[in-house]
Coordinates of C-alpha atoms in Angstrom, one line a residue:
Chain A
M1 CA -144.2 63.1 -49.0
A2 CA -145.6 61.7 -45.8
A3 CA -142.4 62.9 -44.1
A4 CA -142.7 66.3 -45.7
I5 CA -146.2 66.6 -44.4
A6 CA -145.1 65.7 -40.9
L7 CA -142.4 68.3 -41.2
S8 CA -144.9 70.9 -42.2
L9 CA -146.8 70.4 -39.0
R10 CA -143.8 71.8 -37.1
G11 CA -144.6 75.2 -38.4
R12 CA -148.3 75.1 -37.7
G13 CA -149.4 77.7 -35.2
V14 CA -146.5 80.1 -35.8
S15 CA -146.0 80.3 -39.6
T16 CA -148.8 82.9 -40.3
P17 CA -149.3 84.9 -42.4
N18 CA -147.9 82.0 -44.5
P19 CA -149.1 78.4 -44.6
S20 CA -146.8 76.0 -43.0
V21 CA -145.2 74.0 -45.8
G22 CA -142.8 71.0 -45.5
C23 CA -139.9 70.2 -47.9
L24 CA -137.7 67.2 -48.2
I25 CA -134.8 66.9 -50.6
V26 CA -133.7 63.4 -51.5
R27 CA -130.7 62.3 -53.5
D28 CA -129.8 58.7 -54.2
S29 CA -132.3 57.6 -51.6
V30 CA -130.6 59.8 -48.9
V31 CA -132.3 62.8 -47.3
V32 CA -130.0 65.7 -47.9
G33 CA -132.3 68.6 -46.8
R34 CA -135.4 69.1 -44.6
G35 CA -137.3 72.3 -44.0
W36 CA -140.5 73.8 -42.9
T37 CA -141.9 77.3 -42.8
Q38 CA -140.4 79.2 -40.0
A39 CA -142.0 81.5 -37.4
G40 CA -143.6 84.5 -39.1
G41 CA -143.6 82.8 -42.4
R42 CA -139.9 83.1 -43.4
P43 CA -137.6 81.4 -44.4
H44 CA -139.8 79.2 -46.5
A45 CA -139.5 75.4 -46.3
E46 CA -137.7 75.1 -49.6
A47 CA -135.1 77.7 -48.6
Q48 CA -134.3 75.9 -45.4
A49 CA -134.0 72.5 -47.1
L50 CA -131.8 73.9 -49.8
E51 CA -129.5 75.5 -47.3
Q52 CA -129.0 72.1 -45.7
A53 CA -128.5 70.3 -48.9
L54 CA -126.0 72.8 -50.5
D55 CA -124.4 71.1 -53.5
R56 CA -126.1 67.8 -52.8
A57 CA -129.3 69.4 -54.2
R58 CA -127.9 69.0 -57.7
G59 CA -129.8 66.3 -59.5
A60 CA -131.9 65.6 -56.4
T61 CA -135.7 65.3 -56.0
A62 CA -137.5 67.9 -53.8
Y63 CA -140.8 66.9 -52.2
V64 CA -142.8 69.9 -51.2
T65 CA -146.3 69.9 -49.7
L66 CA -147.4 73.1 -51.5
E67 CA -146.5 74.4 -55.0
P68 CA -143.4 76.5 -54.6
C69 CA -144.1 80.3 -54.7
F70 CA -143.7 82.1 -58.0
H71 CA -144.7 85.6 -56.8
L72 CA -142.1 88.2 -55.9
S73 CA -142.2 89.4 -52.3
P74 CA -140.2 92.0 -50.5
R75 CA -139.9 89.5 -47.6
G76 CA -137.6 87.0 -49.4
P77 CA -136.7 85.2 -52.6
R78 CA -139.0 83.1 -54.8
C79 CA -138.8 79.4 -54.1
T80 CA -139.2 78.6 -57.8
D81 CA -136.0 80.5 -58.5
M82 CA -134.1 78.9 -55.6
L83 CA -135.0 75.4 -56.6
A84 CA -133.9 76.0 -60.2
R85 CA -130.7 77.6 -59.0
G86 CA -130.1 74.8 -56.6
G87 CA -130.0 72.4 -59.5
V88 CA -132.8 69.9 -58.4
A89 CA -133.8 67.5 -61.2
R90 CA -137.3 66.8 -60.1
V91 CA -139.9 68.5 -57.9
V92 CA -142.8 66.5 -56.5
I93 CA -145.7 68.8 -55.3
A94 CA -148.6 67.7 -53.1
A95 CA -151.1 70.5 -53.4
R96 CA -151.4 73.3 -56.0
D97 CA -151.2 76.8 -54.5
P98 CA -154.6 78.4 -54.8
D99 CA -153.1 81.9 -54.5
P100 CA -153.6 83.5 -58.0
R101 CA -150.1 84.9 -58.0
T102 CA -148.7 81.3 -58.1
D103 CA -151.6 78.9 -58.9
G104 CA -149.9 76.6 -61.5
Q105 CA -147.4 79.2 -62.6
G106 CA -144.8 77.9 -60.1
A107 CA -145.0 74.4 -61.5
A108 CA -145.0 75.8 -65.1
F109 CA -141.9 77.9 -64.4
L110 CA -140.0 74.9 -63.0
A111 CA -141.0 72.7 -65.9
G112 CA -139.8 75.5 -68.2
Q113 CA -136.3 75.2 -66.5
G114 CA -136.1 71.6 -67.6
I115 CA -137.1 70.3 -64.2
A116 CA -139.4 67.2 -64.0
V117 CA -142.5 68.3 -62.1
E118 CA -145.3 66.1 -60.7
T119 CA -148.3 67.5 -58.8
G120 CA -151.0 65.8 -56.7
L121 CA -149.1 63.2 -54.6
M122 CA -150.9 63.0 -51.2
A123 CA -152.7 66.2 -52.0
A124 CA -155.6 65.5 -49.7
E125 CA -153.3 64.9 -46.7
A126 CA -151.2 68.0 -47.5
R127 CA -154.4 70.1 -47.8
R128 CA -155.5 68.8 -44.4
A129 CA -152.2 69.8 -42.8
M130 CA -152.8 73.4 -44.3
A131 CA -156.6 73.3 -43.9
G132 CA -156.7 76.9 -42.6
F133 CA -154.7 78.3 -45.4
F134 CA -157.1 76.7 -48.0
L135 CA -160.2 77.8 -46.1
R136 CA -158.9 81.4 -46.0
Q137 CA -158.6 81.3 -49.8
T138 CA -162.0 79.6 -50.4
L139 CA -164.3 80.8 -47.5
G140 CA -162.3 83.7 -46.1
R141 CA -162.2 82.3 -42.6
P142 CA -159.9 80.2 -40.4
H143 CA -160.2 76.4 -39.9
V144 CA -162.0 75.6 -36.7
T145 CA -161.4 72.6 -34.4
L146 CA -163.8 72.0 -31.5
K147 CA -162.0 70.2 -28.7
L148 CA -164.0 68.3 -26.0
G149 CA -162.8 66.3 -23.1
L150 CA -165.7 64.2 -22.0
S151 CA -167.0 61.1 -20.2
L152 CA -168.5 58.1 -21.9
D153 CA -172.0 59.6 -21.3
G154 CA -171.0 62.9 -22.9
R155 CA -170.5 65.1 -19.8
I156 CA -167.7 67.6 -19.6
A157 CA -168.0 68.6 -16.0
M158 CA -169.6 67.6 -12.7
P159 CA -172.8 69.5 -11.6
D160 CA -170.6 71.9 -9.6
G161 CA -168.6 72.6 -12.8
G162 CA -165.5 70.7 -11.7
S163 CA -163.7 69.1 -14.6
R164 CA -160.2 68.4 -13.2
W165 CA -159.6 65.9 -14.3
I166 CA -161.8 64.0 -16.7
T167 CA -159.0 62.9 -19.0
G168 CA -155.6 61.6 -18.0
P169 CA -152.1 63.0 -18.4
A170 CA -151.5 61.5 -21.9
A171 CA -154.7 63.0 -23.3
R172 CA -154.0 66.4 -21.8
A173 CA -150.4 66.4 -23.2
H174 CA -151.8 65.5 -26.6
A175 CA -154.3 68.4 -26.3
H176 CA -151.4 70.7 -25.5
V177 CA -149.5 69.6 -28.7
E178 CA -152.8 70.4 -30.6
R179 CA -152.9 73.8 -29.0
A180 CA -149.3 74.5 -30.2
R181 CA -150.5 73.8 -33.8
H182 CA -153.2 76.4 -33.6
D183 CA -152.8 80.1 -34.0
A184 CA -155.5 81.0 -31.5
I185 CA -157.7 79.4 -28.8
L186 CA -161.2 80.6 -28.1
V187 CA -163.4 80.2 -25.0
G188 CA -166.8 81.6 -24.0
G189 CA -167.4 84.0 -21.1
G190 CA -168.8 81.2 -18.9
T191 CA -165.6 79.2 -19.2
L192 CA -163.4 82.2 -18.7
R193 CA -165.3 83.2 -15.5
A194 CA -165.7 79.7 -14.1
D195 CA -162.3 78.2 -14.9
A196 CA -160.0 81.2 -15.6
P197 CA -158.2 79.0 -18.0
R198 CA -154.6 79.3 -18.8
L199 CA -154.7 78.7 -22.5
D200 CA -151.0 78.1 -22.9
V201 CA -149.0 75.1 -24.0
R202 CA -147.7 73.4 -20.9
L203 CA -145.1 71.2 -22.5
P204 CA -141.3 71.4 -22.1
G205 CA -139.9 73.7 -24.7
L206 CA -143.3 74.6 -26.2
K207 CA -144.3 77.4 -23.9
A208 CA -143.4 80.0 -26.6
R209 CA -145.8 78.2 -28.9
S210 CA -148.9 79.2 -26.8
P211 CA -151.6 80.4 -29.1
R212 CA -153.4 83.7 -28.9
P213 CA -156.4 83.7 -26.4
I214 CA -159.7 84.8 -27.8
L215 CA -163.0 85.4 -25.9
L216 CA -166.4 85.0 -27.5
G217 CA -168.7 87.3 -25.5
S218 CA -169.3 90.8 -24.4
G219 CA -167.5 90.9 -21.0
D220 CA -164.1 92.0 -20.1
A221 CA -161.2 89.9 -21.1
P222 CA -157.8 89.7 -19.4
P223 CA -154.9 91.7 -21.0
G224 CA -153.7 90.3 -24.2
W225 CA -157.0 88.7 -25.1
T226 CA -159.0 89.5 -28.3
V227 CA -162.8 89.7 -27.9
I228 CA -165.2 88.8 -30.6
R229 CA -169.0 89.1 -30.4
S230 CA -170.1 86.3 -32.7
P231 CA -168.6 83.1 -34.3
E232 CA -168.8 84.8 -37.7
E233 CA -166.3 87.4 -36.5
I234 CA -163.5 84.8 -36.7
A235 CA -163.1 85.8 -40.3
T236 CA -161.8 89.2 -39.1
L237 CA -159.0 87.7 -37.0
E238 CA -155.7 88.6 -38.5
H239 CA -153.0 85.9 -38.7
V240 CA -155.3 83.2 -37.5
D241 CA -155.6 80.3 -39.9
H242 CA -156.2 77.6 -37.3
L243 CA -158.5 78.2 -34.4
M244 CA -159.3 75.9 -31.6
V245 CA -162.6 76.2 -29.7
E246 CA -162.2 74.9 -26.1
G247 CA -165.6 75.5 -24.5
G248 CA -167.9 75.6 -22.9
A249 CA -171.1 73.9 -24.1
S250 CA -172.9 77.0 -25.3
T251 CA -169.9 78.4 -27.1
A252 CA -169.4 75.1 -28.9
A253 CA -173.1 75.1 -29.7
S254 CA -172.9 78.6 -31.2
F255 CA -170.1 77.6 -33.5
L256 CA -172.1 74.5 -34.6
R257 CA -175.2 76.6 -35.1
A258 CA -173.2 78.9 -37.4
G259 CA -171.8 75.9 -39.3
L260 CA -168.3 76.9 -38.3
V261 CA -166.8 73.7 -37.0
D262 CA -164.5 71.8 -39.4
R263 CA -163.0 69.3 -37.0
L264 CA -163.9 67.6 -33.7
L265 CA -161.2 66.5 -31.3
L266 CA -162.8 64.2 -28.8
Y267 CA -160.9 63.0 -25.8
R268 CA -163.1 60.4 -24.1
A269 CA -162.4 59.1 -20.6
P270 CA -163.6 55.6 -19.5
I271 CA -165.9 57.1 -16.9
L272 CA -169.6 57.7 -16.4
L273 CA -170.8 60.8 -14.6
G274 CA -174.6 60.6 -14.9
A275 CA -175.3 64.1 -13.6
G276 CA -173.2 67.1 -14.8
K277 CA -172.7 69.4 -17.6
P278 CA -173.4 68.1 -21.1
A279 CA -170.8 68.6 -23.8
L280 CA -173.0 70.7 -26.1
G281 CA -175.9 73.1 -25.8
D282 CA -178.8 73.2 -28.2
F283 CA -177.5 74.2 -31.6
G284 CA -180.8 74.1 -33.5
L285 CA -180.8 70.7 -35.0
A286 CA -184.0 70.3 -37.0
S287 CA -184.4 66.5 -36.9
L288 CA -182.5 63.3 -36.2
D289 CA -182.1 62.8 -40.0
A290 CA -180.4 66.1 -40.3
A291 CA -177.7 65.0 -37.8
H292 CA -176.5 62.2 -40.0
G293 CA -173.8 62.3 -42.7
R294 CA -172.1 65.4 -41.4
W295 CA -169.0 63.9 -39.7
R296 CA -166.4 61.5 -40.9
L297 CA -164.0 59.6 -38.5
T298 CA -160.5 60.4 -39.7
G299 CA -158.4 59.3 -36.8
G300 CA -158.6 57.4 -33.5
R301 CA -156.1 56.2 -30.9
M302 CA -155.7 55.3 -27.2
L303 CA -154.0 57.9 -25.0
G304 CA -153.4 56.0 -21.8
P305 CA -156.9 55.0 -20.6
D306 CA -158.6 57.6 -22.7
R307 CA -159.6 57.4 -26.4
L308 CA -159.0 60.2 -28.9
E309 CA -161.3 60.4 -31.9
V310 CA -161.0 62.9 -34.7
Y311 CA -163.9 63.7 -36.9
E312 CA -163.9 66.0 -39.8
S313 CA -166.9 67.9 -41.3
V314 CA -168.0 66.3 -44.6
E315 CA -168.8 69.8 -45.8
S316 CA -165.3 71.3 -45.3
A317 CA -163.5 68.3 -46.8
Chain B
M1 CA -160.1 26.6 -26.7
A2 CA -160.9 29.9 -28.4
A3 CA -163.1 27.9 -30.8
A4 CA -164.8 26.1 -27.9
I5 CA -165.6 29.5 -26.3
A6 CA -167.0 30.7 -29.5
L7 CA -169.2 27.6 -29.7
S8 CA -170.3 28.2 -26.1
L9 CA -171.8 31.6 -27.1
R10 CA -174.3 29.8 -29.3
G11 CA -176.1 28.5 -26.3
R12 CA -176.1 31.8 -24.5
G13 CA -179.7 33.1 -23.8
V14 CA -181.4 29.7 -24.0
S15 CA -179.2 27.2 -22.0
T16 CA -180.5 28.2 -18.5
P17 CA -180.7 26.7 -15.9
N18 CA -177.3 25.5 -17.1
P19 CA -174.4 27.6 -18.1
S20 CA -173.7 27.5 -21.9
V21 CA -170.5 25.4 -22.3
G22 CA -168.6 24.8 -25.5
C23 CA -166.7 21.6 -26.4
L24 CA -164.4 20.7 -29.2
I25 CA -162.9 17.2 -29.8
V26 CA -159.7 17.1 -31.8
R27 CA -157.9 14.0 -33.0
D28 CA -154.7 14.2 -35.1
S29 CA -155.2 17.9 -35.6
V30 CA -158.7 17.3 -37.1
V31 CA -161.9 18.5 -35.3
V32 CA -164.1 15.4 -35.0
G33 CA -166.8 16.8 -32.7
R34 CA -168.3 20.1 -31.7
G35 CA -170.9 20.8 -29.2
W36 CA -172.6 23.5 -27.0
T37 CA -175.2 23.4 -24.3
Q38 CA -178.6 23.0 -25.9
A39 CA -181.8 24.9 -25.1
G40 CA -183.0 24.2 -21.6
G41 CA -179.6 23.0 -20.6
R42 CA -179.6 19.5 -22.2
P43 CA -177.8 17.8 -23.9
H44 CA -174.6 19.1 -22.5
A45 CA -171.8 20.3 -24.9
E46 CA -169.7 17.2 -24.2
A47 CA -172.6 14.8 -25.0
Q48 CA -173.2 16.6 -28.3
A49 CA -169.5 16.6 -29.3
L50 CA -169.1 12.9 -28.4
E51 CA -172.1 12.0 -30.4
Q52 CA -170.5 13.6 -33.5
A53 CA -167.1 12.1 -32.8
L54 CA -168.3 8.5 -32.2
D55 CA -165.2 6.1 -32.4
R56 CA -163.0 9.0 -33.4
A57 CA -163.0 10.2 -29.8
R58 CA -160.7 7.4 -28.9
G59 CA -157.3 8.8 -28.1
A60 CA -158.5 12.3 -28.9
T61 CA -158.3 15.6 -26.9
A62 CA -161.5 17.3 -25.7
Y63 CA -161.4 21.0 -25.1
V64 CA -164.2 22.1 -22.8
T65 CA -164.9 25.6 -21.5
L66 CA -166.1 24.4 -18.0
E67 CA -165.0 21.5 -15.9
P68 CA -167.2 18.5 -17.0
C69 CA -170.0 17.7 -14.6
F70 CA -169.4 15.1 -11.9
H71 CA -172.8 15.2 -10.1
L72 CA -175.6 12.8 -10.9
S73 CA -178.8 14.4 -12.4
P74 CA -182.1 12.9 -13.3
R75 CA -181.9 15.1 -16.5
G76 CA -179.1 13.2 -18.1
P77 CA -175.8 11.4 -17.8
R78 CA -172.6 12.8 -16.2
C79 CA -170.2 14.3 -18.7
T80 CA -167.2 12.9 -16.8
D81 CA -168.6 9.3 -17.3
M82 CA -169.3 10.0 -21.0
L83 CA -165.8 11.3 -21.7
A84 CA -164.2 8.4 -20.0
R85 CA -166.4 5.9 -21.8
G86 CA -165.8 7.7 -25.1
G87 CA -162.1 7.0 -24.7
V88 CA -160.6 10.5 -24.9
A89 CA -156.9 10.5 -23.9
R90 CA -156.8 14.2 -22.8
V91 CA -159.2 16.8 -21.5
V92 CA -158.3 20.5 -21.5
I93 CA -160.5 22.5 -19.2
A94 CA -160.7 26.3 -19.3
A95 CA -162.6 27.1 -16.0
R96 CA -163.1 25.0 -12.9
D97 CA -166.8 24.5 -12.0
P98 CA -167.6 26.5 -8.8
D99 CA -170.7 24.2 -8.2
P100 CA -169.7 22.3 -5.0
R101 CA -171.1 19.1 -6.5
T102 CA -168.4 19.2 -9.1
D103 CA -165.7 21.8 -8.1
G104 CA -162.5 19.9 -8.9
Q105 CA -164.1 16.4 -8.5
G106 CA -164.8 16.2 -12.2
A107 CA -161.2 16.8 -13.1
A108 CA -160.0 14.4 -10.4
F109 CA -162.3 11.7 -11.6
L110 CA -161.0 12.0 -15.2
A111 CA -157.4 11.9 -14.0
G112 CA -158.3 8.8 -12.0
Q113 CA -159.4 7.1 -15.2
G114 CA -155.9 7.6 -16.7
I115 CA -156.9 10.7 -18.7
A116 CA -154.5 13.6 -18.9
V117 CA -156.2 16.6 -17.5
E118 CA -155.2 20.3 -17.8
T119 CA -157.1 23.2 -16.3
G120 CA -156.9 26.9 -16.7
L121 CA -156.3 27.4 -20.5
M122 CA -158.1 30.7 -21.4
A123 CA -159.9 30.6 -18.1
A124 CA -160.6 34.3 -18.0
E125 CA -162.2 34.3 -21.5
A126 CA -164.3 31.3 -20.7
R127 CA -165.5 32.8 -17.4
R128 CA -166.4 36.0 -19.3
A129 CA -168.5 33.9 -21.8
M130 CA -170.3 32.4 -18.8
A131 CA -170.2 35.5 -16.6
G132 CA -173.8 35.2 -15.4
F133 CA -173.3 31.6 -14.3
F134 CA -170.3 32.6 -12.2
L135 CA -172.1 35.7 -10.7
R136 CA -175.0 33.5 -9.7
Q137 CA -172.6 31.3 -7.8
T138 CA -170.7 34.2 -6.2
L139 CA -173.1 37.1 -5.8
G140 CA -176.4 35.3 -6.3
R141 CA -177.6 37.6 -9.1
P142 CA -177.5 37.7 -12.9
H143 CA -174.8 39.4 -15.0
V144 CA -176.0 42.8 -16.2
T145 CA -175.2 44.5 -19.5
L146 CA -176.2 48.1 -20.0
K147 CA -176.8 48.9 -23.6
L148 CA -176.8 52.4 -24.9
G149 CA -177.1 53.7 -28.5
L150 CA -175.9 57.3 -28.4
S151 CA -174.5 60.3 -30.2
L152 CA -170.9 61.6 -29.9
D153 CA -172.2 64.1 -27.4
G154 CA -173.9 61.4 -25.3
R155 CA -177.6 61.9 -26.3
I156 CA -179.9 58.9 -26.7
A157 CA -182.9 60.8 -28.2
M158 CA -184.1 64.1 -29.6
P159 CA -185.9 66.5 -27.3
D160 CA -189.2 65.0 -28.5
G161 CA -188.0 61.5 -27.5
G162 CA -187.4 60.4 -31.1
S163 CA -184.5 58.0 -31.4
R164 CA -185.1 56.2 -34.7
W165 CA -182.5 56.0 -35.7
I166 CA -179.4 57.1 -34.0
T167 CA -177.3 54.1 -35.0
G168 CA -177.2 52.4 -38.4
P169 CA -178.3 49.0 -39.6
A170 CA -175.0 47.2 -38.8
A171 CA -175.0 48.4 -35.2
R172 CA -178.7 47.5 -34.7
A173 CA -178.1 44.0 -36.1
H174 CA -175.2 43.6 -33.7
A175 CA -177.4 44.7 -30.8
H176 CA -180.0 42.1 -31.8
V177 CA -177.3 39.3 -31.7
E178 CA -176.5 40.6 -28.2
R179 CA -180.2 40.4 -27.3
A180 CA -180.2 36.7 -28.4
R181 CA -177.3 36.0 -26.0
H182 CA -179.3 37.3 -23.1
D183 CA -182.0 35.5 -21.1
A184 CA -184.0 38.7 -20.4
I185 CA -184.2 42.3 -21.4
L186 CA -185.3 45.0 -19.0
V187 CA -186.7 48.5 -19.7
G188 CA -188.2 51.2 -17.4
G189 CA -191.7 52.4 -17.4
G190 CA -190.9 55.6 -19.3
T191 CA -189.3 53.7 -22.2
L192 CA -192.2 51.2 -22.2
R193 CA -194.8 54.0 -22.5
A194 CA -192.9 56.2 -24.9
D195 CA -191.5 53.7 -27.3
A196 CA -193.7 50.6 -26.7
P197 CA -190.5 48.6 -27.6
R198 CA -190.6 45.2 -29.2
L199 CA -187.8 43.6 -27.3
D200 CA -187.5 40.7 -29.7
V201 CA -184.6 39.5 -31.9
R202 CA -185.3 40.8 -35.4
L203 CA -182.8 38.7 -37.3
P204 CA -183.5 35.9 -39.7
G205 CA -183.8 32.6 -37.9
L206 CA -183.3 34.1 -34.4
K207 CA -186.9 35.2 -33.7
A208 CA -187.3 32.2 -31.3
R209 CA -184.2 33.5 -29.4
S210 CA -186.0 36.6 -28.2
P211 CA -185.3 37.1 -24.5
R212 CA -187.9 37.5 -21.8
P213 CA -189.1 41.1 -21.4
I214 CA -188.9 42.6 -17.9
L215 CA -190.3 46.0 -16.7
L216 CA -188.7 47.9 -13.8
G217 CA -191.5 50.0 -12.3
S218 CA -194.9 49.9 -10.8
G219 CA -197.2 50.2 -13.8
D220 CA -199.0 47.7 -15.9
A221 CA -196.9 45.6 -18.2
P222 CA -198.0 43.9 -21.4
P223 CA -198.9 40.2 -21.2
G224 CA -195.9 37.9 -20.9
W225 CA -193.8 40.6 -19.1
T226 CA -192.3 40.2 -15.7
V227 CA -192.4 43.3 -13.4
I228 CA -189.8 44.1 -10.7
R229 CA -189.8 47.0 -8.4
S230 CA -186.1 47.6 -7.8
P231 CA -182.8 46.7 -9.5
E232 CA -182.0 44.4 -6.6
E233 CA -185.0 42.2 -7.4
I234 CA -183.1 40.9 -10.4
A235 CA -181.6 38.3 -8.0
T236 CA -185.1 36.7 -7.8
L237 CA -185.5 36.2 -11.5
E238 CA -185.5 32.5 -12.3
H239 CA -183.6 31.2 -15.2
V240 CA -182.0 34.6 -15.9
D241 CA -178.2 34.5 -15.9
H242 CA -177.6 37.3 -18.4
L243 CA -179.8 40.4 -18.3
M244 CA -179.6 43.3 -20.7
V245 CA -180.8 46.7 -19.6
E246 CA -181.9 48.8 -22.6
G247 CA -183.2 52.0 -21.1
G248 CA -184.1 54.7 -20.5
A249 CA -181.7 57.1 -18.7
S250 CA -183.3 56.8 -15.3
T251 CA -183.5 53.0 -15.4
A252 CA -179.8 52.9 -16.4
A253 CA -179.0 55.3 -13.5
S254 CA -180.9 53.2 -11.0
F255 CA -178.8 50.1 -11.9
L256 CA -175.6 52.1 -11.7
R257 CA -176.6 53.6 -8.4
A258 CA -177.2 50.0 -7.1
G259 CA -173.8 48.9 -8.4
L260 CA -175.5 46.4 -10.6
V261 CA -173.9 47.0 -14.0
D262 CA -171.2 44.6 -15.1
R263 CA -170.7 45.6 -18.7
L264 CA -171.4 48.6 -20.9
L265 CA -172.3 48.0 -24.6
L266 CA -172.0 51.5 -26.2
Y267 CA -173.0 51.9 -29.8
R268 CA -171.9 55.4 -30.8
A269 CA -173.1 57.1 -34.0
P270 CA -171.0 59.8 -35.7
I271 CA -173.5 62.5 -35.0
L272 CA -174.0 65.5 -32.7
L273 CA -177.4 66.3 -31.3
G274 CA -176.8 69.2 -28.9
A275 CA -180.3 69.2 -27.4
G276 CA -182.0 66.0 -26.5
K277 CA -182.2 63.3 -23.8
P278 CA -178.9 62.4 -22.0
A279 CA -177.8 58.8 -21.8
L280 CA -177.8 58.6 -18.1
G281 CA -179.6 60.3 -15.2
D282 CA -177.9 61.2 -11.9
F283 CA -176.7 58.0 -10.2
G284 CA -175.3 59.7 -7.1
L285 CA -171.6 59.9 -8.0
A286 CA -169.9 61.6 -5.1
S287 CA -166.9 63.1 -6.9
L288 CA -165.0 63.2 -10.2
D289 CA -162.3 61.1 -8.6
A290 CA -164.8 58.4 -7.7
A291 CA -165.7 58.0 -11.4
H292 CA -162.3 56.9 -12.3
G293 CA -160.9 53.3 -12.3
R294 CA -164.3 51.6 -12.6
W295 CA -164.4 50.6 -16.3
R296 CA -162.0 48.8 -18.5
L297 CA -162.2 48.8 -22.3
T298 CA -162.4 45.2 -23.4
G299 CA -163.5 45.5 -27.0
G300 CA -164.1 47.9 -29.8
R301 CA -164.9 47.8 -33.5
M302 CA -166.6 49.7 -36.2
L303 CA -170.1 48.7 -37.2
G304 CA -170.7 50.6 -40.5
P305 CA -170.3 54.3 -39.6
D306 CA -170.9 53.6 -35.9
R307 CA -168.4 52.5 -33.3
L308 CA -169.0 49.8 -30.7
E309 CA -167.1 50.0 -27.4
V310 CA -167.4 47.3 -24.7
Y311 CA -166.4 48.2 -21.2
E312 CA -166.4 45.9 -18.2
S313 CA -166.7 46.8 -14.6
V314 CA -163.4 46.4 -12.8
E315 CA -165.2 45.2 -9.7
S316 CA -167.0 42.3 -11.4
A317 CA -163.9 41.1 -13.3

């Protein structure tokens, strides 16, 4: 299932309106099919994996990160039908599909076809990989990652605004992979005017994966940009399940003030700046006590000389 | 030798005017004696370890973190004499003693007595444990550790100055062990007036290990405090090999501006503050490029929910 979840991340950022699902078909300990949700949402992961497996799917086990779809769609066949027709003997599902058109009915249909069905294996990890899809269902808004590249003393730029470069090439490449996994990137007006950022994915072969640029503010935006007036308006963005907020400090603060940050992606360089621009503006924290218990460290690693730390909001877990 | 270095840390903070040395005597794979420099510098580590080993030192190997002393002192016997008289067959030395009264002569004397002598095993680690002693010899000043307890966004206090507590009990206990390993703690006038800090070691059994309090500034200091006017004056502090700078932001900046910080001890809590006091004031950094390449990560661990990171100055390495 860990491999299926890793596969599912390949579709992140391009699979909307569908969640990016991963599927692995295994027979006699050999992987005979792998799939993930393709750009635009079709084909589904199961369809792709079954097409690879062909006859080898008979009697095999399918690992799938989300309950296979049961609802009929004009856009393609139901995965439940395809799995049954493919002859799989067992389906292991990580997370149940909260969409009321499937929600347990997919698993029940498969069981009714004589297929062994198990649900819940690595459900938390699978839900994390599809966090935006689940938040859309529960809170009606995308999942928000706040990305900061900062010094040991929490500065994101020199006093003159210069921030090239705080982090090194390995950290910047990692941030570009993260961009590719998001449907949209948002910056504030100050960052747009000061840095004129290219919010694309500058990695070989991933240029086409550049997310949609969004401006929070009231000014003019370059062609192709979407403008929203408040953090709450992210709920209205179509086909955006995963949003990355890249700066600056007051934009980040406005998302924190609105309680709309689910994940922190902190790239910390081993430097001290002393003076310069702080990472965050005032977001209305009432007391020191109120700051505690909100964030949980869920990942950390070195990227060259820099350190990446990932925190997730305890509330959106 | 790693065990001898760990023993040597027990004398840190109380062994001045002598460096805190560790000594382990091993015979037939059994530890027969352990010692470290005692309060006030005597007895030496070797004397203590030999006293434990008694006759079992004959034919044994002594591991010692610093070259045994060769120079005569009215305060006690020479360790080179004691080791030879104790009958050890082999002496393994981590770091050569830079004091010209010993500097290689201790090792030569032991070899002349028919004892096998090796020098250099874990020398870098041993030098790090006695960093202040070596800096006194080379630069004529103590080793300086800058300690910061900060939020993910680099704040050390709320806008009203409140900082109790940013870090949790495990991090604070660790910081008190670090205090015990320092000869003196320094704060600035602002911190003294705002926090009236008790710079003692609040750990069971370690109260007596509280370091000497030092004020950087021009105001009045409480009884028992030493006052200095500039970071450079640390060179004049007697019996201070290891100094810990605890705050606030402008005091920390004045030490960085003077190039007088050898080690950063960062306790980072998983909280965001947004507003509040930054960790550091302006220390005159010329450019972003100039910030790079100065600090090397040499240790990191979780302390409850908080993360400790230790950086060392590339220049003082």
